[in-house]
Coordinates of C-alpha atoms in Angstrom, one line a residue:
Chain A
X1 CA 16.7 0.3 20.5
X2 CA 13.0 0.8 21.8
X3 CA 12.3 1.8 24.6
X4 CA 9.0 2.0 27.4
X5 CA 9.7 5.9 28.9
X6 CA 10.6 9.2 27.5
X7 CA 7.8 11.0 25.6
X8 CA 7.3 8.5 22.7
X9 CA 4.8 5.8 23.9
X10 CA 5.8 2.4 22.9
X11 CA 4.3 -0.4 24.1
X12 CA 0.8 -1.2 22.4
X13 CA -1.9 -1.6 25.4
X14 CA -4.4 -4.1 25.0
X15 CA -7.0 -2.0 24.0
X16 CA -8.5 -0.9 20.2
X17 CA -7.1 0.4 18.0
X18 CA -8.4 1.3 14.1
X19 CA -6.3 1.2 9.9
X20 CA -5.0 4.7 10.3
X21 CA -6.8 6.3 7.0
X22 CA -5.3 10.0 5.7
X23 CA -9.3 11.3 5.7
X24 CA -9.4 10.2 9.9
X25 CA -5.9 11.8 10.3
X26 CA -7.7 15.8 11.9
X27 CA -10.1 13.4 13.4
X28 CA -8.3 10.9 15.4
X29 CA -6.2 14.6 16.7
X30 CA -9.4 16.2 17.6
X31 CA -10.8 13.1 19.5
X32 CA -9.9 9.3 19.3
X33 CA -12.5 8.3 21.5
X34 CA -11.3 4.4 22.3
X35 CA -8.1 3.9 20.4
X36 CA -5.1 3.6 21.3
X37 CA -3.3 2.5 19.2
X38 CA -3.0 3.2 15.2
X39 CA -1.4 0.4 13.1
X40 CA -0.3 1.5 9.8
X41 CA 0.2 -1.3 5.9
X42 CA 4.2 -1.2 6.3
X43 CA 3.3 -0.3 2.9
X44 CA 2.4 2.8 2.5
X45 CA 4.8 4.1 4.1
X46 CA 8.0 2.8 1.8
X47 CA 8.5 6.2 0.1
X48 CA 11.2 8.3 0.5
X49 CA 9.5 11.2 2.0
X50 CA 6.1 13.3 1.3
X51 CA 3.2 13.9 3.7
X52 CA 2.8 10.2 5.0
X53 CA 5.6 10.5 6.9
X54 CA 5.3 13.7 7.9
X55 CA 1.2 12.7 9.3
X56 CA 3.0 9.7 11.1
X57 CA 5.6 11.3 12.4
X58 CA 3.3 13.5 14.2
X59 CA 0.7 11.1 14.6
X60 CA 3.8 9.1 16.4
X61 CA 4.3 11.2 19.3
X62 CA 1.5 10.6 20.5
X63 CA 0.1 6.7 20.0
X64 CA 2.1 3.3 19.6
X65 CA 1.8 1.7 16.8
X66 CA 1.5 -1.3 14.9
X67 CA 3.5 -1.8 11.8
X68 CA 1.4 -4.3 9.4
X69 CA 2.9 -5.8 6.6
X70 CA 0.9 -7.0 3.5
X71 CA 3.4 -7.5 0.5
X72 CA 6.5 -9.7 2.2
X73 CA 5.4 -13.0 1.0
X74 CA 6.4 -14.8 4.2
X75 CA 4.6 -18.5 2.4
X76 CA 5.9 -17.8 -1.1
X77 CA 8.8 -20.5 -2.8
X78 CA 11.0 -17.8 -3.5
X79 CA 13.7 -16.9 -1.3
X80 CA 12.7 -13.8 1.5
X81 CA 12.5 -10.7 0.0
X82 CA 16.2 -9.0 1.8
X83 CA 15.1 -6.1 0.0
X84 CA 12.0 -5.5 1.3
X85 CA 12.9 -6.9 4.7
X86 CA 15.1 -3.6 5.2
X87 CA 12.6 -1.0 4.4
X88 CA 11.1 -3.2 6.5
X89 CA 14.1 -1.9 8.9
X90 CA 14.3 1.4 7.8
X91 CA 10.5 1.5 9.4
X92 CA 11.2 -0.3 12.4
X93 CA 13.5 1.7 13.2
X94 CA 12.1 5.8 12.7
X95 CA 8.9 5.2 13.9
X96 CA 9.9 2.2 16.7
X97 CA 6.3 0.2 16.6
X98 CA 5.3 -2.2 19.8
X99 CA 3.2 -4.5 17.6
X100 CA 4.9 -6.2 14.1
X101 CA 3.4 -8.3 12.0
X102 CA 2.9 -10.5 8.9
X103 CA -0.2 -12.7 6.9
X104 CA -0.1 -16.9 6.4
X105 CA 0.7 -16.1 2.9
X106 CA 2.5 -15.8 -0.4
X107 CA 2.6 -12.9 -3.1
X108 CA 5.7 -12.7 -4.8
X109 CA 6.8 -15.6 -7.5
X110 CA 9.8 -15.0 -10.0
X111 CA 9.8 -11.3 -9.3
X112 CA 6.2 -10.0 -9.9
X113 CA 3.8 -9.1 -7.2
X114 CA 0.2 -10.4 -6.4
X115 CA -1.3 -7.5 -4.5
X116 CA -3.6 -10.2 -2.6
X117 CA -3.2 -12.8 0.2
X118 CA -2.8 -16.4 -1.6
X119 CA -2.9 -19.8 0.4
X120 CA -0.7 -21.7 1.0
X121 CA -0.5 -25.9 1.5
X122 CA -0.1 -27.0 5.1
X123 CA 2.4 -28.9 4.3
X124 CA 6.0 -29.8 5.9
X125 CA 8.1 -28.9 2.5
X126 CA 6.0 -25.2 3.2
X127 CA 6.4 -25.6 7.2
X128 CA 9.6 -25.7 6.4
X129 CA 9.8 -22.7 4.9
X130 CA 7.9 -20.6 6.7
X131 CA 9.6 -20.9 9.2
X132 CA 13.1 -20.0 7.6
X133 CA 11.1 -16.7 6.5
X134 CA 9.9 -16.2 9.7
X135 CA 13.3 -16.0 11.2
X136 CA 14.9 -14.1 8.5
X137 CA 12.2 -11.4 9.1
X138 CA 12.9 -11.6 13.0
X139 CA 16.5 -11.4 12.4
X140 CA 16.3 -8.1 10.0
X141 CA 13.5 -6.7 11.4
X142 CA 14.8 -7.2 15.0
X143 CA 11.2 -7.4 17.0
X144 CA 9.2 -10.6 17.4
X145 CA 6.7 -10.8 14.3
X146 CA 2.9 -12.1 14.5
X147 CA 1.8 -14.4 12.3
X148 CA -2.1 -13.3 11.1
X149 CA -4.0 -16.9 10.2
X150 CA -5.3 -15.8 6.5
X151 CA -8.7 -16.0 4.3
X152 CA -9.1 -18.6 2.3
X153 CA -11.3 -19.2 -0.5
X154 CA -9.5 -22.6 -2.0
X155 CA -7.6 -25.7 -0.1
X156 CA -4.5 -27.9 -1.5
X157 CA -5.7 -31.3 -2.1
X158 CA -2.1 -32.3 -0.6
X159 CA -2.3 -30.5 2.7
X160 CA -1.7 -32.9 5.6
X161 CA -1.9 -30.6 8.4
X162 CA -4.8 -28.2 10.1
X163 CA -4.3 -24.1 9.7
X164 CA -4.2 -23.7 13.6
X165 CA -1.8 -26.5 14.3
X166 CA 0.4 -25.2 11.6
X167 CA 0.6 -21.5 12.9
X168 CA 1.4 -23.3 16.3
X169 CA 4.0 -25.1 15.3
X170 CA 6.0 -22.3 13.2
X171 CA 5.1 -20.0 16.3
X172 CA 6.3 -22.8 18.7
X173 CA 9.9 -23.1 16.1
X174 CA 9.9 -19.6 15.8
X175 CA 8.9 -17.7 19.1
X176 CA 7.3 -15.6 16.9
X177 CA 3.8 -14.5 17.9
X178 CA 0.4 -15.0 16.6
X179 CA -2.2 -12.2 15.5
X180 CA -6.1 -13.3 15.5
X181 CA -8.2 -12.4 12.3
X182 CA -11.4 -13.6 13.7
X183 CA -13.2 -12.0 11.0
X184 CA -11.5 -14.2 9.2
X185 CA -12.1 -17.2 11.3
X186 CA -15.7 -16.5 10.1
X187 CA -15.1 -16.4 7.2
X188 CA -12.7 -19.3 6.0
X189 CA -14.9 -21.5 7.9
X190 CA -18.3 -20.0 5.9
X191 CA -15.8 -20.7 2.8
X192 CA -15.1 -24.0 4.5
X193 CA -17.2 -25.6 5.8
X194 CA -16.4 -25.8 9.2
X195 CA -17.2 -24.8 12.6
X196 CA -15.4 -21.3 13.4
X197 CA -16.5 -21.6 17.2
X198 CA -14.3 -24.9 16.9
X199 CA -11.7 -23.1 14.9
X200 CA -11.6 -20.9 17.5
X201 CA -11.3 -22.4 20.9
X202 CA -8.4 -24.9 19.1
X203 CA -6.5 -21.7 18.6
X204 CA -3.3 -20.6 20.9
X205 CA -4.9 -18.3 22.4
X206 CA -1.2 -18.1 25.1
X207 CA 0.6 -16.5 21.9
X208 CA -1.9 -14.1 20.3
X209 CA -0.5 -10.8 20.8
X210 CA -3.5 -8.5 18.4
X211 CA -7.0 -9.1 17.4
X212 CA -7.9 -8.5 14.1
X213 CA -11.3 -7.3 13.2
X214 CA -13.2 -6.6 10.2
X215 CA -16.4 -6.2 7.3
X216 CA -16.6 -8.7 4.8
X217 CA -18.6 -9.5 1.8
X218 CA -21.4 -12.4 1.8
X219 CA -21.9 -14.0 -1.5
X220 CA -23.1 -17.1 -2.6
X221 CA -21.3 -19.4 -5.1
X222 CA -22.9 -21.2 -8.0
X223 CA -23.8 -23.6 -5.9
X224 CA -25.5 -21.5 -2.9
X225 CA -22.9 -22.7 -0.3
X226 CA -21.3 -19.1 1.2
X227 CA -18.8 -17.6 -0.1
X228 CA -17.8 -14.8 2.1
X229 CA -14.9 -12.3 0.7
X230 CA -12.9 -10.7 3.5
X231 CA -12.7 -7.4 1.9
X232 CA -12.8 -4.8 4.2
X233 CA -15.5 -3.1 3.0
X234 CA -18.1 -2.5 6.6
X235 CA -18.5 -2.3 9.5
X236 CA -18.1 -6.2 11.6
X237 CA -20.7 -8.2 11.4
X238 CA -22.8 -10.0 15.4
X239 CA -21.8 -12.8 15.0
X240 CA -18.5 -11.8 14.8
X241 CA -18.9 -9.7 17.3
X242 CA -19.5 -13.1 19.0
X243 CA -16.7 -15.1 18.3
X244 CA -14.0 -11.7 19.9
X245 CA -16.2 -12.0 22.7
X246 CA -15.5 -15.4 23.0
X247 CA -12.0 -14.8 22.1
X248 CA -11.8 -12.3 25.4
X249 CA -13.6 -14.0 27.8
X250 CA -10.8 -17.5 26.9
X251 CA -7.8 -15.3 26.5
X252 CA -8.4 -12.6 28.4
X253 CA -7.9 -9.0 26.4
X254 CA -5.7 -8.4 23.9
X255 CA -4.5 -5.4 21.6
X256 CA -7.3 -5.3 19.1
X257 CA -7.4 -3.4 15.4
X258 CA -10.2 -2.9 13.7
X259 CA -9.9 -2.7 10.1
X260 CA -11.3 -0.7 7.5
X261 CA -9.6 -0.7 4.3
X262 CA -12.5 0.1 1.2
X263 CA -15.7 2.4 1.1
X264 CA -14.2 4.1 4.4
X265 CA -16.1 5.8 6.4
X266 CA -16.4 8.6 7.9
X267 CA -14.6 8.7 11.1
X268 CA -17.4 8.3 13.5
X269 CA -18.7 4.6 12.1
X270 CA -14.7 3.8 12.5
X271 CA -15.0 4.9 16.6
X272 CA -18.4 3.7 17.4
X273 CA -16.5 0.0 15.9
X274 CA -13.5 1.0 18.2
X275 CA -15.7 2.1 20.7
X276 CA -17.2 -1.6 21.2
X277 CA -14.3 -3.1 21.0
X278 CA -13.5 -1.6 23.9
X279 CA -16.7 -2.6 25.8
X280 CA -16.0 -6.2 25.5
X281 CA -12.1 -5.8 26.4
X282 CA -13.2 -3.6 29.6
X283 CA -16.4 -6.0 30.5
X284 CA -18.6 -4.2 29.8
X285 CA -20.2 -5.2 27.4
X286 CA -23.8 -7.1 28.2
X287 CA -23.9 -9.3 26.4
X288 CA -27.2 -7.3 24.5
X289 CA -23.9 -4.5 23.6
X290 CA -22.0 -7.7 22.0
X291 CA -24.6 -9.8 20.1
Chain B
X1 CA 3.2 -25.4 -2.0
X2 CA 6.8 -26.1 -4.4
X3 CA 8.4 -23.8 -6.7
X4 CA 6.2 -25.8 -9.6
X5 CA 2.8 -25.4 -8.0
X6 CA 3.4 -21.6 -7.0
X7 CA 4.4 -21.4 -11.1
X8 CA 1.5 -22.7 -12.3
X9 CA -0.7 -20.9 -9.9
X10 CA 0.9 -17.2 -10.1
X11 CA 0.1 -18.1 -14.5
X12 CA -3.1 -19.3 -13.1
X13 CA -4.3 -15.5 -12.0
X14 CA -3.7 -13.2 -14.6
X15 CA -4.8 -15.8 -17.0
X16 CA -8.1 -16.2 -16.8
X17 CA -8.6 -18.0 -19.3
X18 CA -6.2 -20.7 -18.0
X19 CA -7.6 -23.7 -15.9
X20 CA -7.1 -23.8 -11.8
X21 CA -4.0 -25.3 -11.7
X22 CA -3.8 -29.4 -10.1
X23 CA -3.9 -29.5 -6.0
X24 CA -6.1 -27.1 -5.3
X25 CA -10.0 -28.0 -3.7
X26 CA -12.4 -25.6 -3.7
X27 CA -12.6 -26.0 0.5
X28 CA -10.4 -27.8 3.2
X29 CA -13.7 -30.4 3.0
X30 CA -13.3 -33.5 0.7
X31 CA -16.3 -34.1 -0.4
X32 CA -17.1 -30.1 -0.7
X33 CA -18.5 -29.9 -4.4
X34 CA -18.3 -25.4 -4.5
X35 CA -17.3 -24.7 -8.0
X36 CA -13.8 -24.3 -8.0
X37 CA -13.2 -21.6 -10.7
X38 CA -15.4 -19.8 -8.7
X39 CA -12.8 -19.8 -5.8
X40 CA -10.0 -19.2 -7.4
X41 CA -11.8 -16.0 -8.7
X42 CA -11.9 -14.0 -6.2
X43 CA -7.7 -14.6 -6.3
X44 CA -7.5 -13.6 -9.4
X45 CA -10.3 -10.6 -9.3
X46 CA -8.5 -8.8 -6.1
X47 CA -5.9 -9.3 -7.4
X48 CA -6.6 -7.1 -10.7
X49 CA -9.4 -4.8 -9.0
X50 CA -6.2 -4.0 -6.1
X51 CA -3.9 -3.3 -9.2
X52 CA -6.8 -0.9 -11.3
X53 CA -7.3 0.8 -7.8
X54 CA -4.5 1.6 -7.4
X55 CA -3.5 3.2 -11.2
X56 CA -7.2 4.7 -10.8
X57 CA -5.3 6.6 -7.3
X58 CA -2.8 7.6 -9.5
X59 CA -4.2 8.4 -12.1
X60 CA -7.9 10.5 -11.2
X61 CA -7.6 13.3 -13.9
X62 CA -6.4 11.3 -17.0
X63 CA -9.2 8.8 -16.0
X64 CA -11.9 11.4 -15.2
X65 CA -11.4 12.1 -19.3
X66 CA -10.9 8.9 -20.9
X67 CA -13.9 8.0 -18.1
X68 CA -13.5 5.2 -15.8
X69 CA -15.5 2.3 -17.1
X70 CA -12.7 2.9 -20.2
X71 CA -9.5 3.7 -17.6
X72 CA -10.8 1.0 -15.8
X73 CA -10.9 -1.5 -19.0
X74 CA -7.1 -0.6 -20.3
X75 CA -5.0 -0.7 -16.7
X76 CA -7.4 -4.2 -16.1
X77 CA -5.5 -4.7 -20.3
X78 CA -2.2 -3.1 -18.4
X79 CA -2.3 -5.5 -15.1
X80 CA -2.3 -8.3 -16.3
X81 CA 0.8 -7.6 -19.3
X82 CA 2.4 -5.5 -17.5
X83 CA 2.0 -6.7 -13.3
X84 CA 4.3 -5.3 -10.9
X85 CA 7.8 -6.3 -10.2
X86 CA 7.9 -4.0 -6.3
X87 CA 6.3 -5.0 -3.3
X88 CA 5.9 -1.1 -3.0
X89 CA 2.9 -0.2 -4.9
X90 CA 2.9 3.5 -5.0
X91 CA 5.7 3.5 -7.7
X92 CA 3.2 1.2 -9.5
X93 CA 2.1 2.6 -13.4
X94 CA 5.6 4.6 -14.4
X95 CA 4.3 2.4 -17.7
X96 CA 1.2 3.3 -18.1
X97 CA 1.1 6.5 -20.3
X98 CA 4.0 4.7 -22.8
X99 CA 0.8 1.7 -22.8
X100 CA -1.9 4.2 -23.2
X101 CA -0.7 5.8 -26.2
X102 CA -0.5 2.6 -27.7
X103 CA -4.0 1.8 -27.7
X104 CA -6.2 3.4 -31.4
X105 CA -8.5 4.5 -29.5
X106 CA -5.6 7.6 -28.4
X107 CA -5.9 9.2 -31.7
X108 CA -9.3 10.8 -30.8
X109 CA -7.2 12.1 -28.0
X110 CA -3.6 12.5 -27.9
X111 CA -2.6 14.6 -25.2
X112 CA -4.0 12.1 -22.9
X113 CA -0.2 9.8 -22.8
X114 CA 1.0 13.1 -22.1
X115 CA -1.8 13.8 -19.0
X116 CA -0.9 10.4 -17.7
X117 CA 3.0 11.7 -18.0
X118 CA 2.1 14.5 -15.8
X119 CA 0.2 12.4 -13.1
X120 CA 2.9 9.9 -13.2
X121 CA 5.9 12.6 -12.5
X122 CA 2.8 14.1 -9.3
X123 CA 2.6 10.5 -8.0
X124 CA 6.7 10.2 -8.2
X125 CA 7.3 14.2 -6.5
X126 CA 4.6 12.7 -3.9
X127 CA 6.7 10.5 -2.2
X128 CA 10.3 11.9 -3.6
X129 CA 12.5 13.2 -0.4
X130 CA 12.2 15.8 1.9
X131 CA 14.9 18.6 1.2
X132 CA 13.6 22.5 2.1
X133 CA 14.2 24.8 0.2
X134 CA 16.7 28.5 0.1
X135 CA 15.9 30.9 -1.0
X136 CA 17.7 33.5 -3.3
X137 CA 20.0 35.0 -1.3
X138 CA 22.0 31.9 -1.5
X139 CA 23.2 32.7 -4.6
X140 CA 23.0 36.2 -4.5
X141 CA 25.6 35.6 -1.2
X142 CA 28.6 34.3 -4.1
X143 CA 30.8 37.1 -5.5
X144 CA 30.5 37.5 -9.2
X145 CA 32.9 35.5 -10.1
X146 CA 31.4 32.3 -9.2
X147 CA 28.5 31.9 -10.1
X148 CA 29.6 31.0 -13.3
X149 CA 30.7 27.0 -12.1
X150 CA 28.2 27.6 -9.0
X151 CA 26.2 25.1 -9.2
X152 CA 22.6 24.6 -8.1
X153 CA 21.5 20.9 -6.2
X154 CA 17.8 20.9 -7.0
X155 CA 14.9 19.9 -4.6
X156 CA 14.8 15.9 -4.9
X157 CA 10.9 15.8 -6.3
X158 CA 11.5 18.1 -9.1
X159 CA 10.4 16.8 -12.4
X160 CA 10.4 17.7 -16.4
X161 CA 7.2 17.1 -18.1
X162 CA 7.5 18.9 -21.9
X163 CA 4.1 18.0 -23.9
X164 CA 3.1 19.4 -27.5
X165 CA -0.4 19.6 -25.1
X166 CA -1.3 22.4 -22.8
X167 CA -0.7 19.6 -20.5
X168 CA -1.0 21.8 -17.3
X169 CA -4.0 23.5 -18.1
X170 CA -6.0 20.5 -19.0
X171 CA -4.7 19.0 -15.9
X172 CA -6.2 22.2 -13.6
X173 CA -9.7 22.9 -15.7
X174 CA -10.3 19.1 -14.8
X175 CA -8.9 18.8 -11.1
X176 CA -11.3 21.7 -10.7
X177 CA -14.4 20.4 -12.5
X178 CA -15.2 23.9 -14.2
X179 CA -15.4 24.9 -17.6
X180 CA -13.6 28.4 -18.8
X181 CA -13.0 29.6 -22.1
X182 CA -11.8 27.0 -24.8
X183 CA -8.2 25.5 -24.4
X184 CA -6.1 25.9 -27.5
X185 CA -4.9 22.9 -27.7
X186 CA -2.3 24.0 -30.6
X187 CA -0.4 25.6 -27.0
X188 CA 2.0 22.8 -26.0
X189 CA 3.5 22.9 -22.3
X190 CA 7.0 22.0 -20.8
X191 CA 6.0 21.9 -17.6
X192 CA 8.1 21.3 -14.1
X193 CA 6.7 19.4 -11.4
X194 CA 7.7 19.6 -7.7
X195 CA 6.7 19.2 -4.0
X196 CA 8.8 21.8 -2.0
X197 CA 7.1 21.0 1.7
X198 CA 4.3 18.9 1.3
X199 CA 1.9 19.8 -1.7
X200 CA 2.5 19.7 -4.9
X201 CA 3.7 22.0 -7.2
X202 CA 3.6 22.1 -10.8
X203 CA 4.8 25.1 -13.2
X204 CA 4.3 26.4 -16.2
X205 CA 8.1 26.7 -18.0
X206 CA 8.6 29.9 -20.2
X207 CA 11.3 29.3 -22.8
X208 CA 14.8 27.8 -22.7
X209 CA 13.7 26.7 -19.1
X210 CA 13.4 23.1 -19.7
X211 CA 16.8 22.8 -21.8
X212 CA 18.3 25.0 -18.8
X213 CA 16.7 23.3 -15.6
X214 CA 17.3 20.1 -17.4
X215 CA 21.2 20.4 -17.5
X216 CA 20.7 22.2 -13.3
X217 CA 19.0 18.5 -13.0
X218 CA 22.1 17.2 -15.5
X219 CA 24.4 19.2 -12.3
X220 CA 25.7 21.0 -15.5
X221 CA 27.1 24.1 -13.3
X222 CA 25.1 27.6 -13.1
X223 CA 27.0 29.2 -16.8
X224 CA 27.0 25.8 -18.4
X225 CA 22.8 25.3 -17.4
X226 CA 22.9 29.0 -18.6
X227 CA 23.8 28.4 -22.2
X228 CA 21.5 24.9 -22.3
X229 CA 18.8 27.5 -21.6
X230 CA 19.7 30.6 -24.5
X231 CA 19.8 27.3 -27.6
X232 CA 15.7 28.4 -27.1
X233 CA 14.9 32.2 -28.3
X234 CA 13.4 33.7 -25.9
X235 CA 15.6 33.1 -22.6
X236 CA 16.0 35.3 -19.6
X237 CA 18.1 34.0 -17.5
X238 CA 17.5 36.5 -14.6
X239 CA 13.9 35.4 -14.8
X240 CA 14.3 31.8 -14.8
X241 CA 16.3 32.0 -11.6
X242 CA 14.0 34.7 -9.7
X243 CA 11.1 31.4 -10.7
X244 CA 12.7 28.6 -9.4
X245 CA 14.1 30.1 -6.4
X246 CA 9.9 31.1 -5.8
X247 CA 9.3 27.8 -6.4
X248 CA 10.9 26.5 -3.7
X249 CA 13.0 24.5 -6.6
X250 CA 16.7 25.0 -5.3
X251 CA 17.7 22.8 -2.2
X252 CA 21.4 23.8 -2.4
X253 CA 23.7 26.2 -4.1
X254 CA 27.3 24.7 -4.6
X255 CA 30.3 27.2 -4.9
X256 CA 33.3 25.6 -7.5
X257 CA 35.6 25.4 -4.8
X258 CA 32.4 23.5 -2.1
X259 CA 33.6 19.5 -2.8
X260 CA 29.8 18.7 -3.8

């Protein structure tokens, strides 16, 4: 069983963390700055051996870990992938993460894996299935999972409920927590012509076990409307920092991850993002820091 | 989403020529007139670009030799024809060398699919199980009469790649990015790939080593593996054994009377 005592830190603190990238390992070991936990994409550690495990084992002795799956396809029409659940369980046993999360999305269909987080319809049929899949996941992995709100570019005609109501109901029925990705809130609301502040204020913050921040790319579609794409390829923009400060003010501090997965910057750039999150979390950020 | 709807969505992801599936709208606002195809294209692009990025990460030298534009176009065609069946993408692309070999353009660079086979083997070795190599003392410790039936257990990362082209030399040259004396393209190379600790090692194999190591991988006892090697002219058993242990390729020596 995971433990809270002993040399290996288990609980993820109400503090900043970063998504672990191999190119930053030396820097993190030399000076992690504000970073107090690391998050890994589970699928990158599903090989049998080699350097990824070697490095992560060493880092794990020093930092609590958040295990973030990107491929489970919890929203998929297919039955949940038991083999993949077993792989997640192996990682959980090996690394004892303090947090475990996955996405409200699908990514597999009839054995083909699509490496993206594809959108689901918010209706009763999908709700039942997602709840079944979350139950199976929590049973197999042996810990609570956090379900992350997606970035979406499309919607379904036959959706009958709002995304937030859908997520709150999954959390209520399964006991899973929620992962609030504030960049995803901003991206999806822009793409759907909705107000992110209204979305954020309606989000059940009490169920939130972790917050994600990240960068996106802004385009326009052919009719001149904003089309924001969740690329994790740049710095968090100021409006997302403002939404984050609002979430912390309303809900209290949460473990907060800065994601940067493409066009990965030198460590000081990412460390500065983590420091900015820390300033918000500790209430040291005045409006000028955040805005 | 129902199964039928995901059938349609999944098909549309890898077929940009298909129209957007029924039941999708560009946004949650009913009156919104945002172009649906453009929204769907975000998903299509992400899926294919992620796969091509994965291939580029796994086949960097193949990409450098072919040129990035050509490699990504070929990778895109491969991804659409052979999307992954596993959620673990580090294993994606095992079929790329054979796919490249089937392209007409390869007649001008026939060595490239073999370089890709070498990179595919390296990718597998990177994530193979860990094991600690043993020194040749483990073999020397056996009494002479036990040698013939002893079995050498090779590191889980060991793979063999044989080619009519000098694939290891080409890869090294391209990795360093330097010029050098002209490579004799007629000089084929048999290569052993392994990862004895954290780093990949590639060894150019001498005469007979390929069938010898192949037999060891098939769990043949030492004498039978040596026979396989000796079928090639110039096979030198002591030298091969020394090189194998030196490379860190052996993780256990099992005497015939010890159950495996």
